[in-house]
């Protein structure tokens, strides 16, 4: 198999993990260290959530150095309250356990921009510390 084929095969197995409680979220955030974490708040009944979902998976495949997780608002009241989610889809950006930003709506262009922005910001902060 060619190197390109191996790379494509590896990328196709990227998944966005669904978490359902504070303990799972704490583990994800702790394991992430200084990596950017993007939380996708959704519901099964939410049509815009269903529309943006494949694009979130594409972003996870493209940005393998960013951790993407999903939270079903109907199953995770604690997390929804913690991040003050009022409408969905909503995306929260976290680094080193600290909320950096959030957006609401199925706006792929804005989501892509924010992932790139906060990923670069995370890398820039790391470089400035050194």
Tab-separated table of N, CA, C and O in Angstrom, residues 34-112:
chain	number	residue	atom	x	y	z
A	34	UNK	N	-2.590	20.187	26.337
A	34	UNK	CA	-2.629	21.502	25.698
A	34	UNK	C	-3.302	21.493	24.332
A	34	UNK	O	-3.305	22.512	23.643
A	35	UNK	N	-3.839	20.344	23.920
A	35	UNK	CA	-4.523	20.284	22.622
A	35	UNK	C	-5.867	21.006	22.693
A	35	UNK	O	-6.504	21.054	23.744
A	36	UNK	N	-6.286	21.510	21.560
A	36	UNK	CA	-7.608	22.117	21.445
A	36	UNK	C	-8.673	21.025	21.489
A	36	UNK	O	-8.536	19.997	20.823
A	37	UNK	N	-9.728	21.259	22.278
A	37	UNK	CA	-10.874	20.356	22.347
A	37	UNK	C	-12.092	21.128	21.853
A	37	UNK	O	-12.332	22.257	22.281
A	38	UNK	N	-12.837	20.528	20.933
A	38	UNK	CA	-14.069	21.129	20.416
A	38	UNK	C	-15.227	20.235	20.844
A	38	UNK	O	-15.250	19.049	20.520
A	39	UNK	N	-16.157	20.821	21.603
A	39	UNK	CA	-17.353	20.079	22.026
A	39	UNK	C	-18.505	20.490	21.131
A	39	UNK	O	-18.834	21.671	21.025
A	40	UNK	N	-19.120	19.511	20.492
A	40	UNK	CA	-20.277	19.696	19.610
A	40	UNK	C	-21.528	19.314	20.402
A	40	UNK	O	-21.732	18.141	20.717
A	41	UNK	N	-22.336	20.303	20.750
A	41	UNK	CA	-23.597	20.054	21.453
A	41	UNK	C	-24.694	19.853	20.419
A	41	UNK	O	-24.880	20.703	19.540
A	42	UNK	N	-25.436	18.751	20.545
A	42	UNK	CA	-26.435	18.388	19.542
A	42	UNK	C	-27.624	17.695	20.207
A	42	UNK	O	-27.617	17.428	21.401
A	43	UNK	N	-28.633	17.399	19.393
A	43	UNK	CA	-29.754	16.545	19.805
A	43	UNK	C	-30.193	15.752	18.581
A	43	UNK	O	-30.068	16.225	17.444
A	44	UNK	N	-30.707	14.554	18.819
A	44	UNK	CA	-31.146	13.698	17.707
A	44	UNK	C	-32.276	14.330	16.898
A	44	UNK	O	-32.395	14.086	15.705
A	45	UNK	N	-33.095	15.152	17.542
A	45	UNK	CA	-34.252	15.759	16.878
A	45	UNK	C	-33.898	17.055	16.145
A	45	UNK	O	-34.740	17.642	15.476
A	46	UNK	N	-32.654	17.510	16.259
A	46	UNK	CA	-32.226	18.804	15.713
A	46	UNK	C	-31.759	18.663	14.267
A	46	UNK	O	-30.688	18.096	14.008
A	47	UNK	N	-32.548	19.180	13.320
A	47	UNK	CA	-32.199	19.061	11.904
A	47	UNK	C	-30.886	19.770	11.558
A	47	UNK	O	-30.039	19.182	10.882
A	48	UNK	N	-30.645	21.012	12.013
A	48	UNK	CA	-29.354	21.644	11.715
A	48	UNK	C	-28.165	20.858	12.290
A	48	UNK	O	-27.090	20.842	11.692
A	49	UNK	N	-28.372	20.192	13.421
A	49	UNK	CA	-27.313	19.358	13.995
A	49	UNK	C	-26.972	18.206	13.051
A	49	UNK	O	-25.798	17.863	12.862
A	50	UNK	N	-28.006	17.620	12.473
A	50	UNK	CA	-27.793	16.519	11.529
A	50	UNK	C	-27.092	17.007	10.267
A	50	UNK	O	-26.278	16.296	9.687
A	51	UNK	N	-27.401	18.228	9.842
A	51	UNK	CA	-26.762	18.782	8.644
A	51	UNK	C	-25.271	19.033	8.852
A	51	UNK	O	-24.466	18.777	7.961
A	52	UNK	N	-24.882	19.538	10.018
A	52	UNK	CA	-23.486	19.902	10.261
A	52	UNK	C	-22.636	18.697	10.680
A	52	UNK	O	-21.410	18.715	10.528
A	53	UNK	N	-23.256	17.638	11.159
A	53	UNK	CA	-22.530	16.490	11.702
A	53	UNK	C	-21.469	15.908	10.758
A	53	UNK	O	-20.332	15.679	11.185
A	54	UNK	N	-21.763	15.671	9.480
A	54	UNK	CA	-20.715	15.121	8.611
A	54	UNK	C	-19.547	16.089	8.409
A	54	UNK	O	-18.405	15.666	8.224
A	55	UNK	N	-19.821	17.369	8.491
A	55	UNK	CA	-18.769	18.371	8.346
A	55	UNK	C	-17.870	18.397	9.585
A	55	UNK	O	-16.665	18.629	9.488
A	56	UNK	N	-18.458	18.151	10.743
A	56	UNK	CA	-17.671	18.062	11.977
A	56	UNK	C	-16.719	16.870	11.871
A	56	UNK	O	-15.535	16.965	12.216
A	57	UNK	N	-17.216	15.763	11.367
A	57	UNK	CA	-16.378	14.583	11.167
A	57	UNK	C	-15.252	14.888	10.180
A	57	UNK	O	-14.102	14.488	10.392
A	58	UNK	N	-15.548	15.609	9.116
A	58	UNK	CA	-14.502	16.011	8.160
A	58	UNK	C	-13.445	16.882	8.831
A	58	UNK	O	-12.246	16.725	8.579
A	59	UNK	N	-13.874	17.804	9.682
A	59	UNK	CA	-12.911	18.640	10.413
A	59	UNK	C	-12.041	17.787	11.326
A	59	UNK	O	-10.829	18.009	11.432
A	60	UNK	N	-12.635	16.796	11.985
A	60	UNK	CA	-11.871	15.900	12.852
A	60	UNK	C	-10.845	15.116	12.044
A	60	UNK	O	-9.715	14.902	12.502
A	61	UNK	N	-11.205	14.723	10.844
A	61	UNK	CA	-10.266	14.000	9.977
A	61	UNK	C	-9.139	14.907	9.492
A	61	UNK	O	-8.006	14.466	9.345
A	62	UNK	N	-9.463	16.167	9.232
A	62	UNK	CA	-8.473	17.119	8.742
A	62	UNK	C	-7.549	17.598	9.853
A	62	UNK	O	-6.352	17.739	9.655
A	63	UNK	N	-8.117	17.859	11.009
A	63	UNK	CA	-7.365	18.411	12.144
A	63	UNK	C	-7.151	17.306	13.187
A	63	UNK	O	-7.768	17.322	14.258
A	64	UNK	N	-6.264	16.383	12.867
A	64	UNK	CA	-6.045	15.242	13.762
A	64	UNK	C	-5.381	15.639	15.075
A	64	UNK	O	-5.352	14.842	16.011
A	65	UNK	N	-4.876	16.859	15.155
A	65	UNK	CA	-4.270	17.345	16.398
A	65	UNK	C	-5.276	18.091	17.273
A	65	UNK	O	-4.912	18.677	18.286
A	66	UNK	N	-6.547	18.064	16.874
A	66	UNK	CA	-7.636	18.665	17.652
A	66	UNK	C	-8.559	17.525	18.075
A	66	UNK	O	-8.816	16.608	17.309
A	67	UNK	N	-9.057	17.596	19.290
A	67	UNK	CA	-9.963	16.560	19.801
A	67	UNK	C	-11.396	17.053	19.680
A	67	UNK	O	-11.737	18.117	20.191
A	68	UNK	N	-12.213	16.289	18.979
A	68	UNK	CA	-13.627	16.610	18.785
A	68	UNK	C	-14.464	15.607	19.573
A	68	UNK	O	-14.250	14.398	19.468
A	69	UNK	N	-15.416	16.115	20.358
A	69	UNK	CA	-16.354	15.261	21.072
A	69	UNK	C	-17.762	15.811	20.885
A	69	UNK	O	-17.943	16.998	20.592
A	70	UNK	N	-18.753	14.936	21.061
A	70	UNK	CA	-20.159	15.320	20.926
A	70	UNK	C	-20.850	15.133	22.270
A	70	UNK	O	-20.553	14.186	22.992
A	71	UNK	N	-21.791	16.032	22.556
A	71	UNK	CA	-22.603	15.929	23.771
A	71	UNK	C	-24.064	16.082	23.372
A	71	UNK	O	-24.455	17.109	22.813
A	72	UNK	N	-24.858	15.045	23.651
A	72	UNK	CA	-26.300	15.078	23.404
A	72	UNK	C	-26.944	15.874	24.543
A	72	UNK	O	-26.869	15.465	25.706
A	73	UNK	N	-27.567	16.996	24.206
A	73	UNK	CA	-28.115	17.873	25.251
A	73	UNK	C	-29.239	17.203	26.049
A	73	UNK	O	-29.500	17.595	27.186
A	74	UNK	N	-29.874	16.218	25.466
A	74	UNK	CA	-30.959	15.522	26.164
A	74	UNK	C	-30.439	14.467	27.142
A	74	UNK	O	-31.204	13.935	27.932
A	75	UNK	N	-29.141	14.179	27.074
A	75	UNK	CA	-28.554	13.147	27.921
A	75	UNK	C	-27.526	13.694	28.902
A	75	UNK	O	-27.025	12.948	29.737
A	76	UNK	N	-27.211	14.970	28.816
A	76	UNK	CA	-26.061	15.501	29.567
A	76	UNK	C	-26.351	16.869	30.172
A	76	UNK	O	-25.676	17.854	29.872
A	77	UNK	N	-27.333	16.924	31.046
A	77	UNK	CA	-27.740	18.199	31.647
A	77	UNK	C	-26.591	18.944	32.327
A	77	UNK	O	-26.484	20.162	32.217
A	78	UNK	N	-25.739	18.204	33.042
A	78	UNK	CA	-24.641	18.847	33.781
A	78	UNK	C	-23.712	19.620	32.842
A	78	UNK	O	-23.327	20.749	33.125
A	79	UNK	N	-23.354	18.988	31.742
A	79	UNK	CA	-22.418	19.616	30.798
A	79	UNK	C	-23.094	20.788	30.092
A	79	UNK	O	-22.481	21.835	29.891
A	80	UNK	N	-24.351	20.619	29.742
A	80	UNK	CA	-25.114	21.685	29.096
A	80	UNK	C	-25.176	22.915	30.013
A	80	UNK	O	-24.950	24.043	29.573
A	81	UNK	N	-25.447	22.691	31.275
A	81	UNK	CA	-25.503	23.796	32.239
A	81	UNK	C	-24.134	24.430	32.447
A	81	UNK	O	-24.016	25.651	32.522
A	82	UNK	N	-23.131	23.606	32.544
A	82	UNK	CA	-21.760	24.106	32.768
A	82	UNK	C	-21.339	25.099	31.689
A	82	UNK	O	-20.716	26.114	31.973
A	83	UNK	N	-21.690	24.803	30.436
A	83	UNK	CA	-21.285	25.658	29.320
A	83	UNK	C	-22.402	26.588	28.851
A	83	UNK	O	-22.270	27.238	27.821
A	84	UNK	N	-23.486	26.637	29.617
A	84	UNK	CA	-24.599	27.552	29.370
A	84	UNK	C	-25.112	27.477	27.928
A	84	UNK	O	-25.311	28.487	27.262
A	85	UNK	N	-25.370	26.255	27.480
A	85	UNK	CA	-25.876	26.041	26.126
A	85	UNK	C	-27.365	26.360	26.102
A	85	UNK	O	-28.148	25.796	26.861
A	86	UNK	N	-27.754	27.284	25.224
A	86	UNK	CA	-29.153	27.726	25.133
A	86	UNK	C	-29.811	27.341	23.808
A	86	UNK	O	-31.028	27.318	23.692
A	87	UNK	N	-28.996	27.101	22.786
A	87	UNK	CA	-29.527	26.652	21.496
A	87	UNK	C	-28.471	25.784	20.820
A	87	UNK	O	-27.288	25.828	21.182
A	88	UNK	N	-28.926	24.997	19.868
A	88	UNK	CA	-28.032	24.059	19.189
A	88	UNK	C	-28.231	24.124	17.680
A	88	UNK	O	-29.278	24.595	17.238
A	89	UNK	N	-27.264	23.662	16.931
A	89	UNK	CA	-25.978	23.150	17.387
A	89	UNK	C	-25.130	24.263	17.990
A	89	UNK	O	-25.232	25.423	17.601
A	90	UNK	N	-24.316	23.869	18.956
A	90	UNK	CA	-23.392	24.800	19.598
A	90	UNK	C	-22.035	24.115	19.702
A	90	UNK	O	-21.961	22.892	19.856
A	91	UNK	N	-21.000	24.914	19.612
A	91	UNK	CA	-19.635	24.397	19.667
A	91	UNK	C	-18.850	25.210	20.687
A	91	UNK	O	-18.878	26.439	20.664
A	92	UNK	N	-18.165	24.504	21.588
A	92	UNK	CA	-17.351	25.150	22.615
A	92	UNK	C	-15.904	24.729	22.381
A	92	UNK	O	-15.615	23.549	22.156
A	93	UNK	N	-15.014	25.705	22.451
A	93	UNK	CA	-13.588	25.496	22.203
A	93	UNK	C	-12.843	25.613	23.530
A	93	UNK	O	-12.954	26.632	24.217
A	94	UNK	N	-12.093	24.575	23.877
A	94	UNK	CA	-11.421	24.504	25.170
A	94	UNK	C	-9.957	24.140	24.965
A	94	UNK	O	-9.624	23.289	24.140
A	95	UNK	N	-9.091	24.788	25.732
A	95	UNK	CA	-7.671	24.432	25.749
A	95	UNK	C	-7.191	24.499	27.193
A	95	UNK	O	-7.500	25.445	27.913
A	96	UNK	N	-6.466	23.479	27.601
A	96	UNK	CA	-5.928	23.400	28.967
A	96	UNK	C	-7.037	23.575	30.014
A	96	UNK	O	-6.841	24.229	31.040
A	97	UNK	N	-8.218	23.028	29.715
A	97	UNK	CA	-9.336	23.094	30.643
A	97	UNK	C	-10.055	24.423	30.688
A	97	UNK	O	-11.002	24.596	31.435
A	98	UNK	N	-9.629	25.378	29.859
A	98	UNK	CA	-10.206	26.733	29.872
A	98	UNK	C	-11.012	26.970	28.595
A	98	UNK	O	-10.541	26.724	27.489
A	99	UNK	N	-12.235	27.470	28.761
A	99	UNK	CA	-13.083	27.800	27.611
A	99	UNK	C	-12.503	29.014	26.900
A	99	UNK	O	-12.313	30.071	27.499
A	100	UNK	N	-12.229	28.849	25.601
A	100	UNK	CA	-11.694	29.934	24.789
A	100	UNK	C	-12.780	30.702	24.065
A	100	UNK	O	-12.697	31.915	23.903
A	101	UNK	N	-13.795	29.970	23.601
A	101	UNK	CA	-14.774	30.574	22.695
A	101	UNK	C	-15.951	29.619	22.549
A	101	UNK	O	-15.868	28.451	22.945
A	102	UNK	N	-17.029	30.107	21.953
A	102	UNK	CA	-18.158	29.250	21.597
A	102	UNK	C	-18.905	29.893	20.436
A	102	UNK	O	-18.842	31.109	20.250
A	103	UNK	N	-19.571	29.042	19.666
A	103	UNK	CA	-20.418	29.524	18.574
A	103	UNK	C	-21.692	28.695	18.554
A	103	UNK	O	-21.721	27.566	19.045
A	104	UNK	N	-22.728	29.282	17.999
A	104	UNK	CA	-24.012	28.599	17.873
A	104	UNK	C	-24.435	28.622	16.415
A	104	UNK	O	-24.247	29.623	15.728
A	105	UNK	N	-24.992	27.516	15.958
A	105	UNK	CA	-25.507	27.440	14.593
A	105	UNK	C	-24.709	26.480	13.737
A	105	UNK	O	-23.577	26.132	14.054
A	106	UNK	N	-25.317	26.068	12.647
A	106	UNK	CA	-24.707	25.123	11.715
A	106	UNK	C	-23.947	25.879	10.625
A	106	UNK	O	-24.215	25.736	9.441
A	107	UNK	N	-22.989	26.694	11.048
A	107	UNK	CA	-22.215	27.521	10.127
A	107	UNK	C	-20.838	26.889	9.944
A	107	UNK	O	-19.914	27.118	10.725
A	108	UNK	N	-20.701	26.089	8.893
A	108	UNK	CA	-19.458	25.349	8.649
A	108	UNK	C	-18.271	26.285	8.462
A	108	UNK	O	-17.186	26.025	8.994
A	109	UNK	N	-18.458	27.371	7.721
A	109	UNK	CA	-17.346	28.292	7.480
A	109	UNK	C	-16.839	28.899	8.787
A	109	UNK	O	-15.630	28.971	9.016
A	110	UNK	N	-17.747	29.327	9.641
A	110	UNK	CA	-17.345	29.900	10.925
A	110	UNK	C	-16.693	28.841	11.812
A	110	UNK	O	-15.680	29.110	12.467
A	111	UNK	N	-17.255	27.655	11.830
A	111	UNK	CA	-16.690	26.563	12.626
A	111	UNK	C	-15.263	26.257	12.168
A	111	UNK	O	-14.346	26.138	12.987
A	112	UNK	N	-15.076	26.163	10.864
A	112	UNK	CA	-13.749	25.896	10.308
A	112	UNK	C	-12.773	27.003	10.686
A	112	UNK	O	-11.637	26.740	11.090
